């Protein structure tokens, strides 16, 4: 630990004579040192969270961001972010008026070195809430924190004490696959204002621990003890006490401590929750108490999102809580209920909204959905949630998350991509990849195309085919297949433009079911540009992965025999599932299976530099030019980086990847009142595979909105 000299509670004045001149240099104390000899930089008194700044204790509403360990082309276990990237991000986060960065586990030395260097050069430091992760494979396999000679507990404590050494710059970690390693020499402990231990607890793991260890009902340690605790809560207390004790003994330092929790394992009853596992287990950290020796105290922390679990939509009394404009606010209702259960300060350690094209869940009253949200809307929604968190008495809120995460998966898209290739392309259909305030857009400096109606980013070499009516050009990158169609004859208000796309050999429709369009080779997809609100991409019914999964495999939607026939001529809308049929236990109401049309196309301006920018833009129209950006997954591409697509669903009896060299495209303009059939000539387009993606960083509009909001809470 860094040495300090104290005389009568004041820092010693260091005297030195250089060249006959006397200099005086005051060393400012960053940590408070108590009469017991322990140092700390944060503490809890009553329900207030205090931070030691400029020699005195101060409290305010704390804001910040969560930060993951990955960037495009890497998984989190590779911890590949560089010191230079961290320094740049720290400056952007501080410029956003944030107080805190929360991290979930040990990172590479670059993170701690960058934080040390950044704070050394900034009077107003960035503080850290540090986590300790658990091996989720062990959780799934053992389902009991005390199984196999307390393996999970032992590993939890070992990892935590290792992190203590890391924070004090006293660790050398060996190389291990999936873990950080290296030499840790920077003491950043004075900037760590709290522990948030653990993960979003699996309810089966909680109950499995409780059922297997009925004798573990109490714990008494040096810093923590339990009252009325479950065996799982005893496990948490034992681990927490071990961490606190280790840091106190080795470094004469302690800090406030908390445990990760979420709605699934809160202490509240949710009688109208239709999914049993979302209300089957309880982790009540109020059963964990601090002894007098823990001068820093305990706080509670939760991950609280506005759209999940279902009880947020359907708990009847939650609909009675209203905003000033009279709209229902079930998020505020839950926050109000939760904080009443706590005697300690409470932080919302994660709240967020994904600015993605794809959607996985809906918030019934607010529209704060899990996806399908534009980037400016993302910021506005985050500000509203932050206000609710503040107004309901929480001491802080941390936005999830700082940077987009290309490696993530979502339940309704994960079966249609390749898990080991997710970090190598950007799937805007997967909402989990797009919670960030910092976007990673394809291209080293800018994207190859901005869909805004300006064709200056296209050239003649991009042309695929040209006829008397239309010229078709095609490009692609790590996120989209881009199509430009030029036609001086196209009247957007009256005419229709059709683009046929053939992805998979030996299947597809040779013509539409009504015979109005025919194709030089069978087409798997048909894009229809039909005004501002009726444009969409449709799929050959035989190649519809949504229908195959939810009708043929799972039986959740009605079967349609015509859809299982090749070359039926049927092009159908593309859907994503949102929820299975639900039965609400309290009200007995049945909520039917729900989906949404993800193939519907949005007209807008997709250029981030423009004032009218809309991040959900799929196509733009201007002066006879139509630009379209089609997400790869909408074309049944499982991995564009290795050119893998979904194969024959019925022949393979499921989703199976197959390679492809080319895809084929053609277009036809159908004038208003024109009744004769049109034939589309399809020509091949190929793209280069890649091992590592190109990308550049971009701060989303939500960043700038939060910057202003954080400033209001920084006073």
PDB file of C-alpha atoms in Angstrom, residues 490-679:
ATOM      1  CA  UNK A 490     -39.614   6.199 -60.327  1.00  0.00           C
ATOM      2  CA  UNK A 491     -42.410   8.114 -58.627  1.00  0.00           C
ATOM      3  CA  UNK A 492     -42.082   7.259 -54.943  1.00  0.00           C
ATOM      4  CA  UNK A 493     -45.617   8.420 -54.135  1.00  0.00           C
ATOM      5  CA  UNK A 494     -47.255   6.231 -56.782  1.00  0.00           C
ATOM      6  CA  UNK A 495     -44.973   3.497 -58.116  1.00  0.00           C
ATOM      7  CA  UNK A 496     -43.583   0.295 -56.635  1.00  0.00           C
ATOM      8  CA  UNK A 497     -39.997  -0.895 -56.811  1.00  0.00           C
ATOM      9  CA  UNK A 498     -39.239  -4.604 -56.416  1.00  0.00           C
ATOM     10  CA  UNK A 499     -35.824  -6.125 -55.712  1.00  0.00           C
ATOM     11  CA  UNK A 500     -35.451  -9.883 -55.885  1.00  0.00           C
ATOM     12  CA  UNK A 501     -32.595 -11.603 -54.020  1.00  0.00           C
ATOM     13  CA  UNK A 502     -31.472 -15.206 -54.458  1.00  0.00           C
ATOM     14  CA  UNK A 503     -29.343 -16.438 -51.553  1.00  0.00           C
ATOM     15  CA  UNK A 504     -29.723 -20.227 -51.552  1.00  0.00           C
ATOM     16  CA  UNK A 505     -29.194 -22.473 -54.573  1.00  0.00           C
ATOM     17  CA  UNK A 506     -31.844 -25.053 -55.515  1.00  0.00           C
ATOM     18  CA  UNK A 507     -34.776 -23.321 -53.867  1.00  0.00           C
ATOM     19  CA  UNK A 508     -36.783 -20.119 -54.072  1.00  0.00           C
ATOM     20  CA  UNK A 509     -39.725 -18.878 -56.126  1.00  0.00           C
ATOM     21  CA  UNK A 510     -39.463 -18.585 -59.896  1.00  0.00           C
ATOM     22  CA  UNK A 511     -42.400 -16.172 -59.854  1.00  0.00           C
ATOM     23  CA  UNK A 512     -44.839 -14.600 -57.404  1.00  0.00           C
ATOM     24  CA  UNK A 513     -48.000 -16.514 -56.603  1.00  0.00           C
ATOM     25  CA  UNK A 514     -50.103 -14.106 -58.691  1.00  0.00           C
ATOM     26  CA  UNK A 515     -47.695 -14.273 -61.629  1.00  0.00           C
ATOM     27  CA  UNK A 516     -47.094 -10.516 -61.639  1.00  0.00           C
ATOM     28  CA  UNK A 517     -43.344 -10.901 -61.185  1.00  0.00           C
ATOM     29  CA  UNK A 518     -41.051 -13.542 -62.642  1.00  0.00           C
ATOM     30  CA  UNK A 519     -37.342 -14.061 -61.972  1.00  0.00           C
ATOM     31  CA  UNK A 520     -34.467 -15.241 -64.155  1.00  0.00           C
ATOM     32  CA  UNK A 521     -33.492 -17.549 -61.286  1.00  0.00           C
ATOM     33  CA  UNK A 522     -35.600 -18.538 -58.237  1.00  0.00           C
ATOM     34  CA  UNK A 523     -35.612 -15.798 -55.594  1.00  0.00           C
ATOM     35  CA  UNK A 524     -35.551 -16.298 -51.816  1.00  0.00           C
ATOM     36  CA  UNK A 525     -36.380 -12.704 -50.845  1.00  0.00           C
ATOM     37  CA  UNK A 526     -38.400  -9.907 -52.353  1.00  0.00           C
ATOM     38  CA  UNK A 527     -37.942  -6.282 -51.306  1.00  0.00           C
ATOM     39  CA  UNK A 528     -40.923  -4.034 -52.015  1.00  0.00           C
ATOM     40  CA  UNK A 529     -40.505  -0.247 -51.882  1.00  0.00           C
ATOM     41  CA  UNK A 530     -44.083   0.989 -51.716  1.00  0.00           C
ATOM     42  CA  UNK A 531     -44.288   4.409 -50.144  1.00  0.00           C
ATOM     43  CA  UNK A 532     -43.250   5.577 -46.699  1.00  0.00           C
ATOM     44  CA  UNK A 533     -45.263   3.059 -44.656  1.00  0.00           C
ATOM     45  CA  UNK A 534     -45.847  -0.036 -46.807  1.00  0.00           C
ATOM     46  CA  UNK A 535     -42.285  -1.015 -47.721  1.00  0.00           C
ATOM     47  CA  UNK A 536     -40.842  -4.339 -46.550  1.00  0.00           C
ATOM     48  CA  UNK A 537     -38.667  -7.320 -47.288  1.00  0.00           C
ATOM     49  CA  UNK A 538     -40.460 -10.654 -47.660  1.00  0.00           C
ATOM     50  CA  UNK A 539     -39.164 -14.217 -47.660  1.00  0.00           C
ATOM     51  CA  UNK A 540     -40.022 -17.311 -49.695  1.00  0.00           C
ATOM     52  CA  UNK A 541     -42.329 -19.233 -47.335  1.00  0.00           C
ATOM     53  CA  UNK A 542     -40.154 -22.361 -47.728  1.00  0.00           C
ATOM     54  CA  UNK A 543     -37.096 -20.411 -46.481  1.00  0.00           C
ATOM     55  CA  UNK A 544     -38.843 -18.709 -43.548  1.00  0.00           C
ATOM     56  CA  UNK A 545     -36.787 -19.634 -40.479  1.00  0.00           C
ATOM     57  CA  UNK A 546     -39.307 -17.986 -38.132  1.00  0.00           C
ATOM     58  CA  UNK A 547     -42.173 -20.114 -39.433  1.00  0.00           C
ATOM     59  CA  UNK A 548     -40.049 -23.262 -39.425  1.00  0.00           C
ATOM     60  CA  UNK A 549     -38.983 -22.785 -35.782  1.00  0.00           C
ATOM     61  CA  UNK A 550     -42.276 -21.720 -34.256  1.00  0.00           C
ATOM     62  CA  UNK A 551     -44.690 -23.800 -36.355  1.00  0.00           C
ATOM     63  CA  UNK A 552     -42.881 -26.901 -37.553  1.00  0.00           C
ATOM     64  CA  UNK A 553     -40.495 -27.379 -34.606  1.00  0.00           C
ATOM     65  CA  UNK A 554     -42.255 -25.870 -31.593  1.00  0.00           C
ATOM     66  CA  UNK A 555     -45.918 -25.891 -32.600  1.00  0.00           C
ATOM     67  CA  UNK A 556     -46.527 -22.425 -31.164  1.00  0.00           C
ATOM     68  CA  UNK A 557     -48.176 -21.015 -34.289  1.00  0.00           C
ATOM     69  CA  UNK A 558     -50.537 -22.589 -36.791  1.00  0.00           C
ATOM     70  CA  UNK A 559     -49.017 -24.814 -39.463  1.00  0.00           C
ATOM     71  CA  UNK A 560     -49.436 -23.875 -43.127  1.00  0.00           C
ATOM     72  CA  UNK A 561     -48.846 -26.854 -45.463  1.00  0.00           C
ATOM     73  CA  UNK A 562     -48.267 -24.573 -48.462  1.00  0.00           C
ATOM     74  CA  UNK A 563     -45.227 -23.093 -46.724  1.00  0.00           C
ATOM     75  CA  UNK A 564     -43.393 -26.434 -46.786  1.00  0.00           C
ATOM     76  CA  UNK A 565     -43.517 -26.685 -50.581  1.00  0.00           C
ATOM     77  CA  UNK A 566     -40.675 -25.463 -52.747  1.00  0.00           C
ATOM     78  CA  UNK A 567     -41.416 -22.859 -55.395  1.00  0.00           C
ATOM     79  CA  UNK A 568     -44.903 -22.101 -54.053  1.00  0.00           C
ATOM     80  CA  UNK A 569     -44.686 -18.504 -55.255  1.00  0.00           C
ATOM     81  CA  UNK A 570     -45.520 -17.334 -51.742  1.00  0.00           C
ATOM     82  CA  UNK A 571     -43.466 -14.468 -50.358  1.00  0.00           C
ATOM     83  CA  UNK A 572     -44.482 -13.748 -46.791  1.00  0.00           C
ATOM     84  CA  UNK A 573     -43.634 -11.076 -44.197  1.00  0.00           C
ATOM     85  CA  UNK A 574     -40.595 -11.707 -41.974  1.00  0.00           C
ATOM     86  CA  UNK A 575     -41.425 -11.940 -38.277  1.00  0.00           C
ATOM     87  CA  UNK A 576     -39.600 -12.275 -34.985  1.00  0.00           C
ATOM     88  CA  UNK A 577     -41.148 -13.801 -31.887  1.00  0.00           C
ATOM     89  CA  UNK A 578     -41.657 -11.642 -28.789  1.00  0.00           C
ATOM     90  CA  UNK A 579     -43.349 -13.975 -26.316  1.00  0.00           C
ATOM     91  CA  UNK A 580     -45.005 -17.359 -25.998  1.00  0.00           C
ATOM     92  CA  UNK A 581     -48.613 -17.563 -24.871  1.00  0.00           C
ATOM     93  CA  UNK A 582     -48.884 -16.441 -21.244  1.00  0.00           C
ATOM     94  CA  UNK A 583     -51.412 -17.250 -18.555  1.00  0.00           C
ATOM     95  CA  UNK A 584     -51.457 -14.657 -15.784  1.00  0.00           C
ATOM     96  CA  UNK A 585     -51.831 -16.564 -12.488  1.00  0.00           C
ATOM     97  CA  UNK A 586     -53.496 -13.793 -10.514  1.00  0.00           C
ATOM     98  CA  UNK A 587     -56.000 -12.479 -13.054  1.00  0.00           C
ATOM     99  CA  UNK A 588     -56.263 -15.719 -15.135  1.00  0.00           C
ATOM    100  CA  UNK A 589     -55.976 -13.641 -18.302  1.00  0.00           C
ATOM    101  CA  UNK A 590     -54.468 -15.411 -21.317  1.00  0.00           C
ATOM    102  CA  UNK A 591     -51.988 -13.345 -23.343  1.00  0.00           C
ATOM    103  CA  UNK A 592     -51.589 -14.848 -26.830  1.00  0.00           C
ATOM    104  CA  UNK A 593     -48.311 -15.649 -28.558  1.00  0.00           C
ATOM    105  CA  UNK A 594     -46.868 -12.369 -29.836  1.00  0.00           C
ATOM    106  CA  UNK A 595     -44.555 -11.361 -32.656  1.00  0.00           C
ATOM    107  CA  UNK A 596     -43.756  -8.346 -34.803  1.00  0.00           C
ATOM    108  CA  UNK A 597     -42.879  -7.807 -38.437  1.00  0.00           C
ATOM    109  CA  UNK A 598     -39.142  -7.300 -38.443  1.00  0.00           C
ATOM    110  CA  UNK A 599     -39.126  -7.154 -42.245  1.00  0.00           C
ATOM    111  CA  UNK A 600     -41.010  -3.845 -42.300  1.00  0.00           C
ATOM    112  CA  UNK A 601     -38.683  -1.173 -43.717  1.00  0.00           C
ATOM    113  CA  UNK A 602     -38.273   2.322 -42.239  1.00  0.00           C
ATOM    114  CA  UNK A 603     -37.819   5.383 -44.428  1.00  0.00           C
ATOM    115  CA  UNK A 604     -35.356   7.924 -43.071  1.00  0.00           C
ATOM    116  CA  UNK A 605     -31.881   9.414 -43.087  1.00  0.00           C
ATOM    117  CA  UNK A 606     -29.181   7.016 -41.899  1.00  0.00           C
ATOM    118  CA  UNK A 607     -26.273   9.465 -41.877  1.00  0.00           C
ATOM    119  CA  UNK A 608     -25.118  10.220 -38.289  1.00  0.00           C
ATOM    120  CA  UNK A 609     -23.735  13.580 -39.440  1.00  0.00           C
ATOM    121  CA  UNK A 610     -27.160  14.845 -40.488  1.00  0.00           C
ATOM    122  CA  UNK A 611     -29.614  16.678 -38.285  1.00  0.00           C
ATOM    123  CA  UNK A 612     -32.445  14.346 -39.370  1.00  0.00           C
ATOM    124  CA  UNK A 613     -30.443  11.205 -38.572  1.00  0.00           C
ATOM    125  CA  UNK A 614     -32.536   8.173 -37.653  1.00  0.00           C
ATOM    126  CA  UNK A 615     -30.532   5.128 -36.570  1.00  0.00           C
ATOM    127  CA  UNK A 616     -33.421   2.801 -37.539  1.00  0.00           C
ATOM    128  CA  UNK A 617     -33.327   3.921 -41.190  1.00  0.00           C
ATOM    129  CA  UNK A 618     -33.602   1.049 -43.680  1.00  0.00           C
ATOM    130  CA  UNK A 619     -34.024   3.046 -46.884  1.00  0.00           C
ATOM    131  CA  UNK A 620     -33.857   6.554 -48.262  1.00  0.00           C
ATOM    132  CA  UNK A 621     -35.346   8.038 -51.426  1.00  0.00           C
ATOM    133  CA  UNK A 622     -34.201  11.192 -53.209  1.00  0.00           C
ATOM    134  CA  UNK A 623     -34.372  12.396 -56.811  1.00  0.00           C
ATOM    135  CA  UNK A 624     -34.945   8.958 -58.344  1.00  0.00           C
ATOM    136  CA  UNK A 625     -32.322   7.292 -56.110  1.00  0.00           C
ATOM    137  CA  UNK A 626     -33.309   4.566 -53.640  1.00  0.00           C
ATOM    138  CA  UNK A 627     -30.714   3.422 -51.106  1.00  0.00           C
ATOM    139  CA  UNK A 628     -31.396   0.380 -48.923  1.00  0.00           C
ATOM    140  CA  UNK A 629     -29.481  -1.216 -46.040  1.00  0.00           C
ATOM    141  CA  UNK A 630     -30.510  -4.816 -45.369  1.00  0.00           C
ATOM    142  CA  UNK A 631     -29.192  -6.464 -42.177  1.00  0.00           C
ATOM    143  CA  UNK A 632     -27.427  -9.694 -43.024  1.00  0.00           C
ATOM    144  CA  UNK A 633     -29.632 -11.784 -40.765  1.00  0.00           C
ATOM    145  CA  UNK A 634     -32.765 -10.648 -42.625  1.00  0.00           C
ATOM    146  CA  UNK A 635     -31.273 -12.503 -45.619  1.00  0.00           C
ATOM    147  CA  UNK A 636     -30.722 -15.727 -43.616  1.00  0.00           C
ATOM    148  CA  UNK A 637     -26.972 -15.090 -43.552  1.00  0.00           C
ATOM    149  CA  UNK A 638     -25.580 -16.758 -40.430  1.00  0.00           C
ATOM    150  CA  UNK A 639     -22.099 -15.253 -40.739  1.00  0.00           C
ATOM    151  CA  UNK A 640     -21.139 -12.840 -43.514  1.00  0.00           C
ATOM    152  CA  UNK A 641     -17.477 -12.986 -42.493  1.00  0.00           C
ATOM    153  CA  UNK A 642     -17.228 -16.628 -43.629  1.00  0.00           C
ATOM    154  CA  UNK A 643     -20.134 -16.426 -46.122  1.00  0.00           C
ATOM    155  CA  UNK A 644     -22.320 -18.929 -44.275  1.00  0.00           C
ATOM    156  CA  UNK A 645     -26.081 -18.995 -44.813  1.00  0.00           C
ATOM    157  CA  UNK A 646     -28.996 -21.071 -43.522  1.00  0.00           C
ATOM    158  CA  UNK A 647     -29.337 -24.249 -45.567  1.00  0.00           C
ATOM    159  CA  UNK A 648     -32.469 -26.152 -46.569  1.00  0.00           C
ATOM    160  CA  UNK A 649     -34.546 -26.117 -43.361  1.00  0.00           C
ATOM    161  CA  UNK A 650     -36.651 -29.151 -44.258  1.00  0.00           C
ATOM    162  CA  UNK A 651     -33.945 -31.275 -45.816  1.00  0.00           C
ATOM    163  CA  UNK A 652     -31.591 -30.607 -42.883  1.00  0.00           C
ATOM    164  CA  UNK A 653     -34.433 -30.859 -40.323  1.00  0.00           C
ATOM    165  CA  UNK A 654     -33.335 -27.616 -38.726  1.00  0.00           C
ATOM    166  CA  UNK A 655     -31.056 -24.614 -39.040  1.00  0.00           C
ATOM    167  CA  UNK A 656     -27.713 -25.659 -40.484  1.00  0.00           C
ATOM    168  CA  UNK A 657     -25.035 -23.444 -42.001  1.00  0.00           C
ATOM    169  CA  UNK A 658     -23.864 -23.889 -45.581  1.00  0.00           C
ATOM    170  CA  UNK A 659     -21.315 -21.909 -47.556  1.00  0.00           C
ATOM    171  CA  UNK A 660     -22.158 -19.621 -50.461  1.00  0.00           C
ATOM    172  CA  UNK A 661     -20.029 -17.835 -53.026  1.00  0.00           C
ATOM    173  CA  UNK A 662     -22.505 -15.365 -54.517  1.00  0.00           C
ATOM    174  CA  UNK A 663     -25.928 -13.941 -54.003  1.00  0.00           C
ATOM    175  CA  UNK A 664     -28.001 -12.716 -56.934  1.00  0.00           C
ATOM    176  CA  UNK A 665     -30.043  -9.520 -57.246  1.00  0.00           C
ATOM    177  CA  UNK A 666     -32.388  -7.912 -59.752  1.00  0.00           C
ATOM    178  CA  UNK A 667     -34.940  -5.098 -59.772  1.00  0.00           C
ATOM    179  CA  UNK A 668     -38.108  -4.043 -61.551  1.00  0.00           C
ATOM    180  CA  UNK A 669     -40.117  -0.832 -61.477  1.00  0.00           C
ATOM    181  CA  UNK A 670     -43.896  -1.257 -61.538  1.00  0.00           C
ATOM    182  CA  UNK A 671     -45.662   1.933 -62.574  1.00  0.00           C
ATOM    183  CA  UNK A 672     -49.018   2.847 -61.113  1.00  0.00           C
ATOM    184  CA  UNK A 673     -51.810   1.169 -63.079  1.00  0.00           C
ATOM    185  CA  UNK A 674     -49.408  -1.170 -64.892  1.00  0.00           C
ATOM    186  CA  UNK A 675     -50.863  -4.702 -65.048  1.00  0.00           C
ATOM    187  CA  UNK A 676     -48.513  -6.719 -67.264  1.00  0.00           C
ATOM    188  CA  UNK A 677     -46.090  -9.124 -65.582  1.00  0.00           C
ATOM    189  CA  UNK A 678     -42.475  -8.081 -65.123  1.00  0.00           C
ATOM    190  CA  UNK A 679     -39.398 -10.267 -65.320  1.00  0.00           C
TER     191      UNK A 679
END
